[in-house]
Coordinates of C-alpha atoms in Angstrom, one line a residue:
M1 CA 18.0 21.4 -13.6
E2 CA 20.8 20.3 -11.4
D3 CA 18.6 20.9 -7.8
T4 CA 15.8 18.8 -9.9
A5 CA 18.1 16.0 -10.4
V6 CA 19.6 15.7 -7.0
E7 CA 16.1 15.8 -5.6
E8 CA 15.1 12.9 -7.9
A9 CA 18.6 10.7 -6.8
E10 CA 17.5 11.8 -3.2
V11 CA 13.8 10.8 -3.1
S12 CA 14.5 7.6 -5.6
G13 CA 17.6 6.5 -3.6
A14 CA 15.7 6.4 -0.4
A15 CA 13.1 4.2 -2.2
E16 CA 14.8 1.4 -3.8
F17 CA 13.5 -1.3 -1.5
A18 CA 9.9 -2.0 -2.9
P19 CA 7.6 -4.1 -0.6
A20 CA 5.0 -7.0 -2.2
L21 CA 1.5 -5.6 -1.9
I22 CA -2.1 -6.5 -2.0
A23 CA -5.7 -6.0 -2.6
A24 CA -9.0 -7.8 -2.3
H25 CA -11.8 -7.1 -4.8
P26 CA -14.7 -5.2 -2.6
H27 CA -17.2 -8.4 -3.4
G28 CA -14.5 -11.1 -2.9
N29 CA -14.5 -11.7 -7.0
S30 CA -10.6 -12.0 -7.1
V31 CA -7.1 -11.2 -5.1
A32 CA -4.4 -9.0 -6.7
V33 CA -0.5 -9.1 -5.5
A34 CA 1.8 -6.5 -6.7
I35 CA 5.8 -7.5 -6.5
G36 CA 8.7 -5.7 -8.4
P37 CA 6.8 -5.0 -11.9
E38 CA 4.8 -8.3 -11.9
L39 CA 0.8 -7.8 -11.1
R40 CA -0.6 -11.2 -9.9
V41 CA -4.3 -11.6 -9.9
C42 CA -6.5 -14.8 -9.1
D43 CA -10.2 -15.3 -9.8
L44 CA -11.6 -16.2 -6.2
K45 CA -14.9 -17.8 -8.1
A46 CA -12.7 -19.8 -10.4
G47 CA -9.9 -20.4 -8.8
S48 CA -7.5 -19.9 -11.3
P49 CA -4.8 -17.0 -12.4
V50 CA -5.8 -14.4 -14.4
L51 CA -4.3 -13.1 -17.6
S52 CA -4.4 -9.7 -17.7
S53 CA -4.1 -7.6 -21.0
D54 CA -1.9 -4.5 -21.6
D55 CA -2.8 -2.7 -25.0
C56 CA 0.8 -1.6 -24.9
G57 CA 2.2 -5.6 -24.9
G58 CA 4.3 -7.3 -22.6
R59 CA 4.1 -6.7 -18.8
S60 CA 2.1 -4.6 -16.8
H61 CA 4.8 -2.3 -15.5
S62 CA 8.4 -1.8 -16.6
D63 CA 9.5 -1.2 -13.1
A64 CA 8.2 -1.7 -9.1
I65 CA 4.4 -1.4 -8.8
R66 CA 4.1 0.9 -6.0
A67 CA 0.3 1.1 -5.5
I68 CA -2.3 -1.0 -6.3
C69 CA -6.3 -0.7 -5.4
F70 CA -9.8 -2.0 -6.5
S71 CA -12.5 0.9 -6.9
V72 CA -15.1 0.6 -4.4
S73 CA -17.5 -1.0 -7.2
G74 CA -14.9 -3.2 -8.2
A75 CA -15.4 -2.7 -11.7
L76 CA -11.6 -0.8 -11.8
F77 CA -8.5 -1.4 -10.9
A78 CA -5.5 0.8 -10.4
S79 CA -1.6 0.0 -10.7
A80 CA 1.1 2.4 -10.5
G81 CA 4.8 2.7 -9.6
D82 CA 8.7 3.6 -10.5
D83 CA 8.0 3.3 -14.2
K84 CA 5.9 6.7 -13.9
L85 CA 2.8 4.9 -15.1
V86 CA -0.5 4.6 -13.8
K87 CA -2.8 1.9 -15.2
V88 CA -6.2 1.5 -15.1
W89 CA -7.6 -1.8 -15.3
K90 CA -11.4 -3.3 -15.9
T91 CA -12.0 -6.0 -13.6
D92 CA -14.4 -8.2 -16.0
S93 CA -11.9 -8.8 -18.3
W94 CA -8.5 -7.6 -16.5
R95 CA -8.0 -5.0 -19.7
C96 CA -5.5 -1.8 -19.3
I97 CA -8.1 0.6 -20.5
R98 CA -6.2 3.9 -19.7
T99 CA -2.4 4.2 -18.9
I100 CA -1.4 7.7 -17.8
T101 CA 2.2 9.3 -17.5
S102 CA 3.1 10.6 -14.4
E103 CA 6.3 13.2 -14.8
K104 CA 8.0 11.5 -11.1
R105 CA 7.9 8.3 -9.8
V106 CA 4.0 7.4 -8.3
S107 CA 3.6 6.4 -4.4
A108 CA 0.1 6.1 -4.2
V109 CA -3.4 5.7 -6.1
A110 CA -7.0 5.7 -5.6
I111 CA -10.2 5.8 -7.8
S112 CA -13.1 7.9 -7.2
N113 CA -16.2 6.0 -5.9
N114 CA -18.2 6.7 -9.2
D115 CA -15.4 5.4 -11.0
L116 CA -15.1 8.4 -12.6
Y117 CA -12.0 9.9 -11.6
V118 CA -8.3 8.6 -10.6
T119 CA -5.8 10.2 -8.3
F120 CA -2.2 9.7 -7.8
A121 CA 0.1 11.0 -5.7
D122 CA 4.5 11.3 -7.0
K123 CA 7.6 10.9 -5.0
F124 CA 7.3 15.3 -4.0
G125 CA 4.0 14.9 -2.6
V126 CA 1.9 16.3 -5.1
V127 CA -1.7 15.0 -5.8
W128 CA -2.7 14.6 -9.5
L129 CA -6.4 14.0 -10.5
V130 CA -7.2 12.5 -13.9
T131 CA -10.9 12.2 -15.2
L132 CA -11.8 8.6 -16.6
G133 CA -14.6 8.2 -19.5
E134 CA -18.0 7.5 -18.8
D135 CA -18.3 4.4 -16.8
G136 CA -14.7 3.9 -16.9
T137 CA -14.7 3.4 -20.3
E138 CA -11.5 4.8 -22.4
Q139 CA -13.5 7.8 -24.5
V140 CA -11.8 10.4 -23.1
S141 CA -10.5 13.9 -24.4
V142 CA -7.2 13.7 -26.2
D143 CA -6.0 16.6 -24.1
N144 CA -7.2 15.2 -20.7
K145 CA -3.5 15.6 -18.9
P146 CA -3.7 14.8 -14.5
V147 CA -4.3 18.2 -12.7
S148 CA -2.5 19.0 -9.9
I149 CA -4.9 19.2 -6.9
L150 CA -2.7 19.4 -3.4
G151 CA 0.6 18.4 -2.0
H152 CA 2.3 17.7 0.8
Y153 CA 5.5 20.1 0.8
C154 CA 8.6 17.5 0.4
S155 CA 7.0 14.3 1.9
I156 CA 6.6 11.2 0.4
I157 CA 2.7 10.5 0.5
T158 CA 2.0 6.5 1.3
S159 CA -1.6 5.9 0.9
M160 CA -4.7 7.7 0.0
K161 CA -8.7 7.2 0.0
F162 CA -11.7 8.9 -1.2
S163 CA -14.3 9.4 1.5
P164 CA -17.6 7.1 1.5
D165 CA -19.2 10.3 -0.2
G166 CA -16.9 11.1 -2.5
R167 CA -16.1 14.7 -1.1
F168 CA -13.1 14.6 0.7
I169 CA -9.6 12.7 -0.6
A170 CA -7.9 11.8 2.8
T171 CA -4.0 11.1 2.2
A172 CA -1.1 10.0 4.7
D173 CA 2.3 10.7 4.3
R174 CA 5.8 10.2 6.3
D175 CA 5.3 12.1 9.7
F176 CA 8.1 10.6 11.4
K177 CA 5.1 9.3 14.2
I178 CA 5.0 5.7 15.0
R179 CA 1.1 5.6 15.6
V180 CA -2.5 5.0 14.2
R181 CA -5.0 8.0 14.1
M182 CA -8.9 8.3 14.0
W183 CA -10.1 11.3 12.4
D184 CA -13.7 13.0 11.8
Y185 CA -12.6 14.1 8.1
I186 CA -15.9 16.2 7.6
N187 CA -15.0 18.6 10.6
G188 CA -10.9 18.1 10.3
C189 CA -10.6 17.1 13.9
L190 CA -8.2 14.2 15.3
L191 CA -10.6 11.7 17.6
D192 CA -8.0 9.5 19.0
T193 CA -4.6 8.3 18.6
C194 CA -2.9 4.9 19.6
Q195 CA 0.7 4.8 20.0
V196 CA 2.4 1.6 18.6
R197 CA 5.4 1.9 20.7
D198 CA 3.4 1.3 23.7
K199 CA 2.3 -1.8 22.8
M200 CA 5.0 -3.2 20.9
G201 CA 7.6 -3.1 23.5
E202 CA 7.4 -6.0 25.1
L203 CA 7.1 -8.0 21.6
L204 CA 10.1 -6.8 20.0
E205 CA 14.0 -7.4 20.7
P206 CA 15.4 -5.0 22.5
N207 CA 17.4 -3.8 19.4
E208 CA 13.9 -3.4 17.5
T209 CA 12.3 -0.7 19.7
D210 CA 13.6 2.3 18.2
D211 CA 11.7 4.2 15.7
S212 CA 13.2 2.8 12.3
S213 CA 11.8 -0.4 13.6
L214 CA 8.7 0.4 14.3
A215 CA 7.6 1.9 11.2
I216 CA 4.0 1.3 10.3
A217 CA 3.8 -0.5 7.1
D218 CA 0.0 -0.6 6.4
I219 CA -3.2 -0.4 8.1
C220 CA -6.6 -2.2 7.1
P221 CA -10.2 -1.8 8.8
S222 CA -12.5 -4.7 8.8
N223 CA -15.5 -4.9 6.4
D224 CA -17.8 -3.8 9.5
G225 CA -15.5 -1.3 10.3
S226 CA -15.0 -2.2 14.2
L227 CA -11.7 -3.3 13.8
V228 CA -8.1 -1.8 12.1
A229 CA -5.2 -4.1 11.3
V230 CA -1.7 -3.0 11.5
A231 CA 0.9 -4.4 10.0
I232 CA 4.6 -3.1 11.6
Q233 CA 8.2 -3.1 10.5
S234 CA 10.4 -6.2 12.2
F235 CA 7.2 -7.7 13.9
N236 CA 6.1 -10.9 12.6
G237 CA 2.6 -10.7 12.9
V238 CA -0.4 -7.8 12.9
M239 CA -1.7 -5.4 15.8
L240 CA -5.7 -5.5 15.9
L241 CA -6.9 -2.3 17.6
A242 CA -10.9 -1.8 18.5
C243 CA -12.4 0.8 16.4
D244 CA -15.5 2.7 18.4
V245 CA -17.5 5.0 16.3
V246 CA -19.8 5.9 18.6
E247 CA -17.1 6.7 21.6
K248 CA -14.7 7.7 19.3
K249 CA -12.2 5.8 20.5
L250 CA -9.3 3.4 19.1
S251 CA -7.8 0.8 21.1
F252 CA -5.7 -1.8 21.5
L253 CA -7.1 -5.3 21.0
K254 CA -4.7 -7.6 21.0
V255 CA -1.9 -9.0 18.7
I256 CA -1.7 -12.2 16.4
T257 CA 1.6 -13.5 15.8
T258 CA 3.0 -15.3 13.1
E259 CA 6.0 -17.5 12.5
K260 CA 9.3 -15.5 12.7
S261 CA 10.4 -15.7 9.3
Y262 CA 6.9 -13.9 8.3
I263 CA 6.6 -10.2 8.3
P264 CA 3.8 -8.5 6.3
T265 CA 4.0 -6.0 4.0
S266 CA 0.5 -5.5 2.9
L267 CA -2.5 -6.1 4.2
A268 CA -6.1 -6.7 2.6
S269 CA -9.7 -7.2 3.5
N270 CA -13.6 -6.7 1.4
F271 CA -17.1 -5.8 1.9
S272 CA -18.6 -9.8 1.2
S273 CA -15.7 -12.1 3.8
D274 CA -14.2 -11.7 7.4
L275 CA -10.8 -12.7 5.8
L276 CA -7.9 -10.2 6.5
W277 CA -5.2 -11.0 3.6
T278 CA -1.3 -10.4 4.3
V279 CA 1.6 -10.7 1.9
M280 CA 5.3 -10.8 2.6
G281 CA 7.8 -10.1 -0.4
A282 CA 10.1 -7.1 -1.8
S283 CA 11.6 -6.5 -4.9
N284 CA 14.7 -3.8 -5.8
M285 CA 17.2 -6.1 -3.5
P286 CA 20.5 -6.0 -4.1
N287 CA 21.4 -9.2 -7.2
Q288 CA 18.0 -9.9 -7.1
A289 CA 17.2 -12.0 -10.1
S290 CA 13.6 -12.0 -11.5
S291 CA 13.1 -15.6 -10.7
Q292 CA 13.4 -14.3 -6.7
L293 CA 10.3 -12.0 -7.3
L294 CA 8.6 -14.7 -4.9
T295 CA 5.9 -14.0 -2.3
R296 CA 4.5 -15.4 0.7
L297 CA 0.8 -15.4 1.5
R298 CA -1.0 -15.4 5.1
I299 CA -5.0 -15.1 5.6
I300 CA -6.4 -14.6 9.0
P301 CA -9.9 -15.3 9.2
C302 CA -13.0 -14.0 11.5
F303 CA -11.8 -10.5 10.6
Q304 CA -14.4 -9.0 13.2
K305 CA -14.3 -7.8 16.5
D306 CA -17.5 -10.3 17.7
L307 CA -15.5 -13.2 16.2
I308 CA -11.9 -12.6 17.2
S309 CA -11.0 -15.0 20.1
S310 CA -8.2 -14.5 22.9
D311 CA -6.7 -17.4 21.6
N312 CA -4.0 -17.0 19.3
S313 CA -4.3 -20.8 18.0
H314 CA -5.9 -21.5 14.3
A315 CA -5.5 -17.7 14.1
I316 CA -4.0 -18.2 10.7
L317 CA -5.2 -20.0 7.9
E318 CA -2.7 -23.1 6.8
D319 CA -2.0 -23.8 3.4
S320 CA -4.3 -26.5 2.6
E321 CA -7.0 -24.3 4.2
V322 CA -6.6 -21.4 1.9
P323 CA -9.5 -20.9 -0.7
H324 CA -8.8 -22.7 -3.2
G325 CA -5.2 -24.2 -1.9
E326 CA -2.4 -24.8 -3.9
K327 CA -4.2 -22.7 -7.2
L328 CA -4.4 -19.7 -5.1
L329 CA -1.0 -19.9 -3.7
L330 CA 0.6 -20.8 -6.9
A331 CA -1.2 -17.6 -8.7
L332 CA -0.1 -15.3 -6.3
Q333 CA 3.3 -16.3 -4.9
G334 CA 4.7 -17.5 -7.9
S335 CA 5.6 -20.9 -6.6
L336 CA 4.4 -23.6 -4.1
D337 CA 8.4 -24.6 -3.6
I338 CA 8.5 -24.2 0.3
A339 CA 12.6 -25.0 0.1
K340 CA 12.9 -22.3 -2.8
Q341 CA 10.6 -19.7 -0.9
E342 CA 12.6 -20.5 2.6
E343 CA 15.8 -19.0 0.8
V344 CA 15.0 -16.2 -0.9
L345 CA 12.5 -15.0 1.7
A346 CA 15.1 -15.3 3.9
S347 CA 16.9 -12.6 2.3
V348 CA 13.7 -10.7 1.9
L349 CA 13.3 -11.1 6.0
A350 CA 16.9 -9.4 6.4
A351 CA 16.5 -6.3 4.1
L352 CA 12.5 -5.9 5.7
K353 CA 14.2 -5.2 9.1
V354 CA 16.7 -3.0 7.9
S355 CA 15.4 -1.0 4.6
M356 CA 11.9 -0.5 5.1
H357 CA 12.2 2.4 7.3
K358 CA 14.0 4.5 4.3
M359 CA 11.2 4.4 2.7
L360 CA 8.4 5.0 5.6
V361 CA 10.6 7.4 7.8
K362 CA 10.6 11.1 6.7
K363 CA 14.5 12.4 6.1
N364 CA 15.4 15.5 8.4
Y365 CA 16.6 18.4 6.0
S366 CA 18.9 21.4 7.3
E367 CA 16.9 24.9 7.0
E368 CA 19.1 25.6 4.3
R369 CA 18.4 22.7 2.2
R370 CA 14.7 23.0 2.7
E371 CA 14.6 26.4 1.2
Q372 CA 16.8 24.9 -1.9
R373 CA 14.3 22.3 -2.5
K374 CA 11.3 24.7 -2.0
R375 CA 12.7 27.0 -4.6
G376 CA 13.4 24.4 -7.1
R377 CA 9.7 23.0 -7.0
N378 CA 8.8 26.9 -7.3
D379 CA 10.7 27.5 -10.2
K380 CA 9.4 24.3 -11.9
K381 CA 6.1 25.5 -11.5
I382 CA 6.3 28.9 -12.8
K383 CA 7.9 27.3 -16.0
N384 CA 4.9 25.2 -16.3

């Protein structure tokens, strides 16, 4: 019991900082932003905020949301986080149809391409599978509990995706390397690697070029698969990589910079447009009130290789140019008061530069401590 308690404290203590997240409906119907326990959704067809309905009443989550995603069909949406809950929502009504309880805090979530399964990863790197009802309905067996299917030993999983054919689940964890990889997932072959440090050295301050400052916060492919956008801790902008599937190459293309006070914490795109959605924000910071759960939204147009010009001018939409303008910004940011935003986001910016690596950079344990943690996990499996 003591070992487990210590491990729980170590994992949760290293991840108190909770970055804002963003996800885009694959067909452009809506955009969702998570900040702390709040889930904000904007209907892109009507240009209005969406009121979600949870059978449990109240807000969607009671603690910081750590992972969100739409299903490939767009019919379902999943959210999960520090309250150890995974919630599945129907996007036509934004009603929560299933709440799954995890033994540990959740760090990643994904929905299968046929909408029949949801997978989630806990803070100890174990991936769990749950069967949903037919067509995403809530008609499931009472004893349909999560089943563990794979795990990353003592490492937090930061993202998880189903392969297009639904046969594979790809997971990423903290491997203490600052790089972006291109894989042949069917054969398990690494095709190419882009070292971020080599490309970012000239763009960052001298004190921001160590590994903890260059942690990769998020990656996002374009709808045509020709580009990969990369968000990097401490960097005010995104790096764009060209993805050549035929030549099996991943190469640096360009960098799009934002204002100094804006560092993206999450990226999203969809199949129906060429927009790259970015968000900045954080929760779980010292002395942060609920009224300070503000986010800042930035949208990059022409997120396709053939449309990206070499000129950075007009690369980011002004607030007046975003779809539905102030209605969308108010729904997703929480405020239109620029002065209030700047005050709150200034503290977020400071936290981003010193805190994100605690969540993304893998801890180094002594051999003795590794064995102790391993014994604790194996003992728990035997008891179960």
